[in-house]
mmCIF file of C-alpha atoms in Angstrom:
data_model
loop_
_atom_site.group_PDB
_atom_site.id
_atom_site.type_symbol
_atom_site.label_atom_id
_atom_site.label_comp_id
_atom_site.label_asym_id
_atom_site.label_seq_id
_atom_site.Cartn_x
_atom_site.Cartn_y
_atom_site.Cartn_z
ATOM 1 C CA MET M 1 54.881 -11.975 50.915
ATOM 2 C CA ALA M 2 54.665 -15.733 51.340
ATOM 3 C CA ARG M 3 57.660 -16.136 49.024
ATOM 4 C CA LEU M 4 59.601 -13.461 50.889
ATOM 5 C CA SER M 5 59.071 -15.171 54.232
ATOM 6 C CA ALA M 6 61.185 -18.130 53.077
ATOM 7 C CA ASN M 7 64.200 -15.833 52.816
ATOM 8 C CA PRO M 8 63.223 -12.534 54.453
ATOM 9 C CA PRO M 9 65.121 -9.340 53.635
ATOM 10 C CA ARG M 10 66.960 -7.663 56.481
ATOM 11 C CA SER M 11 64.805 -4.599 56.006
ATOM 12 C CA LEU M 12 61.456 -4.230 54.283
ATOM 13 C CA ILE M 13 59.792 -0.912 53.447
ATOM 14 C CA LEU M 14 56.018 -0.915 53.016
ATOM 15 C CA GLU M 15 54.810 2.286 51.364
ATOM 16 C CA ALA M 16 51.539 3.828 50.136
ATOM 17 C CA GLY M 17 48.067 2.853 51.270
ATOM 18 C CA THR M 18 46.710 4.242 54.521
ATOM 19 C CA ALA M 19 48.480 4.113 57.877
ATOM 20 C CA GLU M 20 46.037 1.421 58.990
ATOM 21 C CA GLU M 21 46.628 -0.670 55.866
ATOM 22 C CA ARG M 22 50.392 -0.429 56.279
ATOM 23 C CA ARG M 23 50.135 -1.449 59.913
ATOM 24 C CA GLU M 24 47.928 -4.441 59.105
ATOM 25 C CA LEU M 25 50.321 -5.613 56.400
ATOM 26 C CA GLY M 26 53.281 -5.140 58.741
ATOM 27 C CA LEU M 27 51.608 -7.339 61.343
ATOM 28 C CA TYR M 28 50.762 -9.884 58.638
ATOM 29 C CA TRP M 29 54.456 -9.928 57.711
ATOM 30 C CA ALA M 30 55.419 -10.539 61.342
ATOM 31 C CA ALA M 31 52.897 -13.372 61.554
ATOM 32 C CA SER M 32 54.205 -14.982 58.364
ATOM 33 C CA LEU M 33 57.700 -15.098 59.904
ATOM 34 C CA ASN M 34 56.577 -16.628 63.197
ATOM 35 C CA CYS M 35 53.509 -18.797 62.579
ATOM 36 C CA SER M 36 54.408 -22.496 62.819
ATOM 37 C CA ASN M 37 51.508 -23.821 60.750
ATOM 38 C CA PRO M 38 52.208 -25.116 57.212
ATOM 39 C CA GLU M 39 49.891 -22.527 55.635
ATOM 40 C CA ARG M 40 51.422 -19.558 57.346
ATOM 41 C CA PRO M 41 50.261 -17.237 58.555
ATOM 42 C CA CYS M 42 47.148 -19.099 59.624
ATOM 43 C CA LEU M 43 45.867 -16.016 61.508
ATOM 44 C CA ASN M 44 44.195 -18.245 64.094
ATOM 45 C CA CYS M 45 46.960 -19.804 66.205
ATOM 46 C CA PRO M 46 48.146 -18.255 69.503
ATOM 47 C CA VAL M 47 51.185 -16.683 67.811
ATOM 48 C CA CYS M 48 49.114 -15.028 65.069
ATOM 49 C CA THR M 49 46.568 -13.849 67.619
ATOM 50 C CA GLN M 50 49.247 -12.331 69.846
ATOM 51 C CA ILE M 51 50.814 -10.529 66.893
ATOM 52 C CA ARG M 52 47.465 -9.204 65.723
ATOM 53 C CA VAL M 53 46.874 -7.496 69.084
ATOM 54 C CA GLY M 54 50.502 -6.391 69.401
ATOM 55 C CA PHE M 55 51.486 -8.534 72.388
ATOM 56 C CA PHE M 56 54.048 -10.936 70.959
ATOM 57 C CA ARG M 57 57.471 -11.182 72.582
ATOM 58 C CA ASP M 58 59.340 -11.184 69.281
ATOM 59 C CA LEU M 59 57.484 -8.175 67.903
ATOM 60 C CA GLU M 60 58.941 -4.740 68.607
ATOM 61 C CA LEU M 61 56.262 -2.310 67.471
ATOM 62 C CA VAL M 62 57.198 1.371 67.538
ATOM 63 C CA ASP M 63 54.595 3.843 66.310
ATOM 64 C CA GLY M 64 55.866 7.147 64.976
ATOM 65 C CA GLY M 65 52.254 8.282 64.854
ATOM 66 C CA GLU M 66 52.509 8.749 68.609
ATOM 67 C CA GLY M 67 55.528 11.053 68.359
ATOM 68 C CA THR M 68 59.064 11.381 67.080
ATOM 69 C CA ILE M 69 61.183 8.210 67.129
ATOM 70 C CA GLY M 70 64.399 9.429 68.711
ATOM 71 C CA ILE M 71 67.843 8.144 69.548
ATOM 72 C CA ASP M 72 66.819 6.705 72.923
ATOM 73 C CA GLU M 73 64.263 4.447 71.233
ATOM 74 C CA ALA M 74 66.845 3.431 68.625
ATOM 75 C CA ARG M 75 69.292 2.478 71.359
ATOM 76 C CA ARG M 76 66.599 0.442 73.117
ATOM 77 C CA ILE M 77 65.884 -1.436 69.894
ATOM 78 C CA ARG M 78 69.573 -2.152 69.342
ATOM 79 C CA SER M 79 69.791 -3.489 72.894
ATOM 80 C CA VAL M 80 66.807 -5.786 72.328
ATOM 81 C CA MET M 81 68.375 -7.070 69.109
ATOM 82 C CA SER M 82 71.490 -8.161 70.978
ATOM 83 C CA ASP M 83 69.459 -10.995 72.550
ATOM 84 C CA HIS M 84 68.282 -14.043 70.636
ATOM 85 C CA PRO M 85 64.572 -14.142 69.742
ATOM 86 C CA HIS M 86 62.438 -15.740 72.428
ATOM 87 C CA GLY M 87 60.733 -18.173 70.056
ATOM 88 C CA ASP M 88 61.714 -20.283 67.060
ATOM 89 C CA GLY M 89 60.778 -17.626 64.519
ATOM 90 C CA THR M 90 62.127 -14.179 63.717
ATOM 91 C CA ARG M 91 62.071 -11.016 65.772
ATOM 92 C CA VAL M 92 60.400 -8.252 63.751
ATOM 93 C CA ILE M 93 61.176 -4.612 64.484
ATOM 94 C CA LEU M 94 58.111 -2.873 63.082
ATOM 95 C CA LEU M 95 58.433 0.900 62.746
ATOM 96 C CA ALA M 96 55.031 2.368 61.931
ATOM 97 C CA GLU M 97 55.071 5.904 60.505
ATOM 98 C CA ALA M 98 58.840 5.545 60.231
ATOM 99 C CA GLN M 99 59.101 8.987 58.654
ATOM 100 C CA GLU M 100 59.151 10.210 62.270
ATOM 101 C CA LEU M 101 62.641 8.773 62.791
ATOM 102 C CA THR M 102 65.130 11.485 63.638
ATOM 103 C CA VAL M 103 68.297 11.522 61.552
ATOM 104 C CA GLU M 104 70.299 10.439 64.593
ATOM 105 C CA ALA M 105 67.963 7.521 65.298
ATOM 106 C CA ALA M 106 67.886 6.477 61.642
ATOM 107 C CA ASN M 107 71.673 6.419 61.460
ATOM 108 C CA ALA M 108 71.860 4.348 64.649
ATOM 109 C CA LEU M 109 69.435 1.766 63.248
ATOM 110 C CA LEU M 110 71.260 1.810 59.928
ATOM 111 C CA LYS M 111 74.229 0.154 61.626
ATOM 112 C CA SER M 112 71.962 -2.684 62.740
ATOM 113 C CA MET M 113 70.642 -3.099 59.195
ATOM 114 C CA GLU M 114 74.148 -3.243 57.754
ATOM 115 C CA GLU M 115 75.347 -5.814 60.298
ATOM 116 C CA PRO M 116 72.174 -7.560 61.469
ATOM 117 C CA LEU M 117 72.284 -10.101 64.240
ATOM 118 C CA PRO M 118 70.699 -13.453 63.323
ATOM 119 C CA GLY M 119 66.963 -13.689 63.848
ATOM 120 C CA ASN M 120 66.168 -9.971 63.462
ATOM 121 C CA VAL M 121 64.479 -8.122 60.597
ATOM 122 C CA PHE M 122 63.139 -4.606 60.153
ATOM 123 C CA ALA M 123 59.875 -3.436 58.605
ATOM 124 C CA LEU M 124 59.482 0.305 57.988
ATOM 125 C CA LEU M 125 56.015 1.629 57.221
ATOM 126 C CA VAL M 126 55.798 4.980 55.425
ATOM 127 C CA PRO M 127 53.419 6.899 53.146
ATOM 128 C CA VAL M 128 56.205 7.329 50.565
ATOM 129 C CA ARG M 129 59.707 5.870 50.614
ATOM 130 C CA GLN M 130 61.252 9.295 50.004
ATOM 131 C CA ALA M 131 60.243 10.231 53.547
ATOM 132 C CA LEU M 132 63.166 8.075 54.736
ATOM 133 C CA LEU M 133 66.881 8.709 54.495
ATOM 134 C CA PRO M 134 68.267 7.449 51.156
ATOM 135 C CA THR M 135 70.652 5.166 53.048
ATOM 136 C CA LEU M 136 67.714 3.365 54.669
ATOM 137 C CA ILE M 137 65.995 2.954 51.310
ATOM 138 C CA SER M 138 69.120 1.572 49.648
ATOM 139 C CA ARG M 139 69.410 -1.166 52.271
ATOM 140 C CA SER M 140 65.789 -2.229 52.110
ATOM 141 C CA LEU M 141 63.426 -4.067 49.828
ATOM 142 C CA VAL M 142 60.500 -1.795 48.956
ATOM 143 C CA LEU M 143 56.950 -3.048 48.502
ATOM 144 C CA THR M 144 54.296 -0.601 47.351
ATOM 145 C CA LEU M 145 50.742 -1.248 48.444
ATOM 146 C CA SER M 146 48.119 -0.994 45.747
ATOM 147 C CA ARG M 147 47.396 2.695 45.557
ATOM 148 C CA VAL M 148 43.709 3.460 46.001
ATOM 149 C CA THR M 149 42.244 5.607 43.270
ATOM 150 C CA ALA M 150 42.296 9.276 44.097
ATOM 151 C CA SER M 151 38.530 9.244 44.501
ATOM 152 C CA GLY M 152 38.867 6.474 47.084
ATOM 153 C CA VAL M 153 39.428 6.772 50.805
ATOM 154 C CA ILE M 154 41.102 10.025 51.820
ATOM 155 C CA ASP M 155 40.610 11.034 55.419
ATOM 156 C CA PRO M 156 38.395 14.122 55.886
ATOM 157 C CA GLU M 157 41.180 16.329 57.246
ATOM 158 C CA THR M 158 43.474 15.619 54.293
ATOM 159 C CA ARG M 159 40.633 16.091 51.816
ATOM 160 C CA ASN M 160 39.825 19.454 53.407
ATOM 161 C CA TRP M 161 43.436 20.611 53.125
ATOM 162 C CA LEU M 162 43.606 19.401 49.516
ATOM 163 C CA GLY M 163 40.644 21.627 48.765
ATOM 164 C CA SER M 164 42.341 24.626 50.372
ATOM 165 C CA LEU M 165 45.564 23.916 48.488
ATOM 166 C CA ALA M 166 43.753 23.635 45.159
ATOM 167 C CA ASP M 167 41.788 26.832 45.824
ATOM 168 C CA PHE M 168 45.027 28.674 46.544
ATOM 169 C CA ALA M 169 46.620 27.291 43.387
ATOM 170 C CA LEU M 170 43.758 28.815 41.395
ATOM 171 C CA THR M 171 43.186 32.069 43.298
ATOM 172 C CA GLY M 172 46.315 32.773 45.364
ATOM 173 C CA ARG M 173 44.118 33.292 48.415
ATOM 174 C CA GLY M 174 42.932 31.584 51.579
ATOM 175 C CA LEU M 175 45.666 29.129 52.535
ATOM 176 C CA PHE M 176 48.091 31.215 54.563
ATOM 177 C CA SER M 177 45.481 32.023 57.198
ATOM 178 C CA ARG M 178 45.254 28.270 57.844
ATOM 179 C CA THR M 179 48.949 27.435 57.754
ATOM 180 C CA GLY M 180 49.702 30.470 59.927
ATOM 181 C CA THR M 181 47.657 29.061 62.800
ATOM 182 C CA LYS M 182 50.028 27.589 65.362
ATOM 183 C CA GLY M 183 49.997 23.786 65.417
ATOM 184 C CA SER M 184 47.702 23.456 62.404
ATOM 185 C CA VAL M 185 50.301 21.817 60.155
ATOM 186 C CA ASP M 186 52.674 18.998 61.056
ATOM 187 C CA LYS M 187 54.935 16.668 59.123
ATOM 188 C CA ALA M 188 52.427 13.816 59.043
ATOM 189 C CA LEU M 189 49.733 16.053 57.561
ATOM 190 C CA VAL M 190 52.005 17.344 54.791
ATOM 191 C CA LEU M 191 53.027 13.780 53.909
ATOM 192 C CA ARG M 192 49.372 12.761 53.680
ATOM 193 C CA ILE M 193 48.700 15.730 51.418
ATOM 194 C CA VAL M 194 51.669 14.827 49.209
ATOM 195 C CA THR M 195 50.568 11.188 48.964
ATOM 196 C CA ALA M 196 47.000 12.165 48.062
ATOM 197 C CA MET M 197 48.283 14.656 45.484
ATOM 198 C CA GLN M 198 50.522 12.024 43.893
ATOM 199 C CA GLN M 199 47.616 9.591 43.719
ATOM 200 C CA SER M 200 45.515 12.298 42.094
ATOM 201 C CA LEU M 201 48.203 13.045 39.508
ATOM 202 C CA MET M 202 48.380 9.357 38.575
ATOM 203 C CA ALA M 203 44.601 9.200 38.348
ATOM 204 C CA ARG M 204 44.589 12.245 36.078
ATOM 205 C CA LEU M 205 47.199 10.676 33.783
ATOM 206 C CA HIS M 206 45.126 7.491 33.504
ATOM 207 C CA GLY M 207 41.818 9.246 32.949
ATOM 208 C CA GLN M 208 40.402 8.294 36.342
ATOM 209 C CA ASN M 209 38.296 10.408 38.662
ATOM 210 C CA VAL M 210 40.065 12.753 41.063
ATOM 211 C CA PRO M 211 38.768 14.370 44.266
ATOM 212 C CA ASP M 212 36.291 17.163 43.557
ATOM 213 C CA GLY M 213 38.507 19.781 45.188
ATOM 214 C CA LEU M 214 41.393 19.062 42.805
ATOM 215 C CA GLU M 215 39.508 18.644 39.537
ATOM 216 C CA ASN M 216 39.606 22.294 38.421
ATOM 217 C CA PHE M 217 43.289 22.654 39.279
ATOM 218 C CA LEU M 218 44.418 19.431 37.600
ATOM 219 C CA SER M 219 42.375 20.193 34.481
ATOM 220 C CA ARG M 220 44.744 23.111 33.817
ATOM 221 C CA LEU M 221 47.809 20.874 33.661
ATOM 222 C CA ASP M 222 49.055 19.076 30.575
ATOM 223 C CA HIS M 223 51.165 15.929 30.939
ATOM 224 C CA GLY M 224 54.416 17.859 31.096
ATOM 225 C CA ARG M 225 53.157 20.118 33.864
ATOM 226 C CA ILE M 226 51.794 17.122 35.787
ATOM 227 C CA PHE M 227 55.301 15.683 35.928
ATOM 228 C CA GLU M 228 56.574 19.104 36.996
ATOM 229 C CA VAL M 229 54.079 19.157 39.865
ATOM 230 C CA ASN M 230 55.210 15.683 40.875
ATOM 231 C CA CYS M 231 58.749 17.069 41.128
ATOM 232 C CA PHE M 232 57.388 19.781 43.427
ATOM 233 C CA LEU M 233 55.906 17.051 45.633
ATOM 234 C CA GLU M 234 59.194 15.144 45.754
ATOM 235 C CA ASP M 235 60.982 18.368 46.728
ATOM 236 C CA THR M 236 58.439 18.801 49.515
ATOM 237 C CA VAL M 237 59.269 15.387 50.951
ATOM 238 C CA GLU M 238 62.992 16.143 50.789
ATOM 239 C CA CYS M 239 62.451 19.359 52.758
ATOM 240 C CA LEU M 240 60.606 17.419 55.448
ATOM 241 C CA GLN M 241 63.510 14.966 55.640
ATOM 242 C CA VAL M 242 65.806 17.752 56.833
ATOM 243 C CA ASN M 243 63.210 18.854 59.404
ATOM 244 C CA ALA M 244 62.144 22.051 57.666
ATOM 245 C CA ASN M 245 59.110 23.758 59.216
ATOM 246 C CA PRO M 246 56.077 21.829 57.852
ATOM 247 C CA ALA M 247 53.904 24.952 57.563
ATOM 248 C CA LEU M 248 56.562 26.786 55.550
ATOM 249 C CA VAL M 249 57.096 23.702 53.397
ATOM 250 C CA LEU M 250 53.377 23.579 52.619
ATOM 251 C CA ASP M 251 53.330 27.320 51.875
ATOM 252 C CA THR M 252 56.207 26.864 49.430
ATOM 253 C CA LEU M 253 54.424 23.989 47.697
ATOM 254 C CA ALA M 254 51.270 26.102 47.436
ATOM 255 C CA LEU M 255 53.145 28.973 45.793
ATOM 256 C CA ARG M 256 54.754 26.628 43.270
ATOM 257 C CA LEU M 257 51.358 25.112 42.432
ATOM 258 C CA TRP M 258 49.882 28.608 42.021
ATOM 259 C CA MET M 259 52.662 29.526 39.612
ATOM 260 C CA ALA M 260 52.199 26.266 37.673
ATOM 261 C CA ALA M 261 48.449 26.812 37.385
ATOM 262 C CA GLY M 262 48.962 30.351 36.127
ATOM 263 C CA GLN M 263 51.282 29.339 33.299
ATOM 264 C CA LYS M 264 49.869 28.552 29.907
ATOM 265 C CA SER M 265 50.170 24.914 28.885
#
């Protein structure tokens, strides 16, 4: 990232890792563009300290984890960008959990990416790049965080749902009673499940350990079927992009996994 800071892209996508890791790297990126010390970011000066706690005048931090990022927020950002940065560095518009951008908001910000005003850059933080509109991806540089092994840190809720999904894939039972509970499944949860599943598929291909709940299911898949399952996961993300009901999307994925597990390799 130090090399990038010398000539920063108009829009940077940071994908994979955990939400916390993406946020930390996004703030590090903002610090590298605004710290005035030779070895930037120094992480100790007033600018770096302000960025770390989220109170820097040239940092616009919008967190999709707190709710949908709609057109009103996009218009506010565009208005802020019309002014010059307050300091000598670069204003960073940091969109955490940017998969929560509505299509209308994404298209509004797309105009700013295509014709950026001097001194402004975007950073979009997402679990997987496919959670964004293709037009946003095509206008951005994508950096993928080192993917933790599938046996690494997966939050308890996601791990629990992975277990239910794998059980359904093997037995055809148990999942729908969970997904049918109102409010139990949202877009963010399904994206976490997809990301964890993709990590597990990669781990399986490379002979690494996978979460206990997925081991029996993945052991039934040869390499060809693993790639087929990955296509299912990509389809799932595409459905979420068009605001399909997350619970129904997860149900559909579960049925496809059940069918894949039942086929002979």
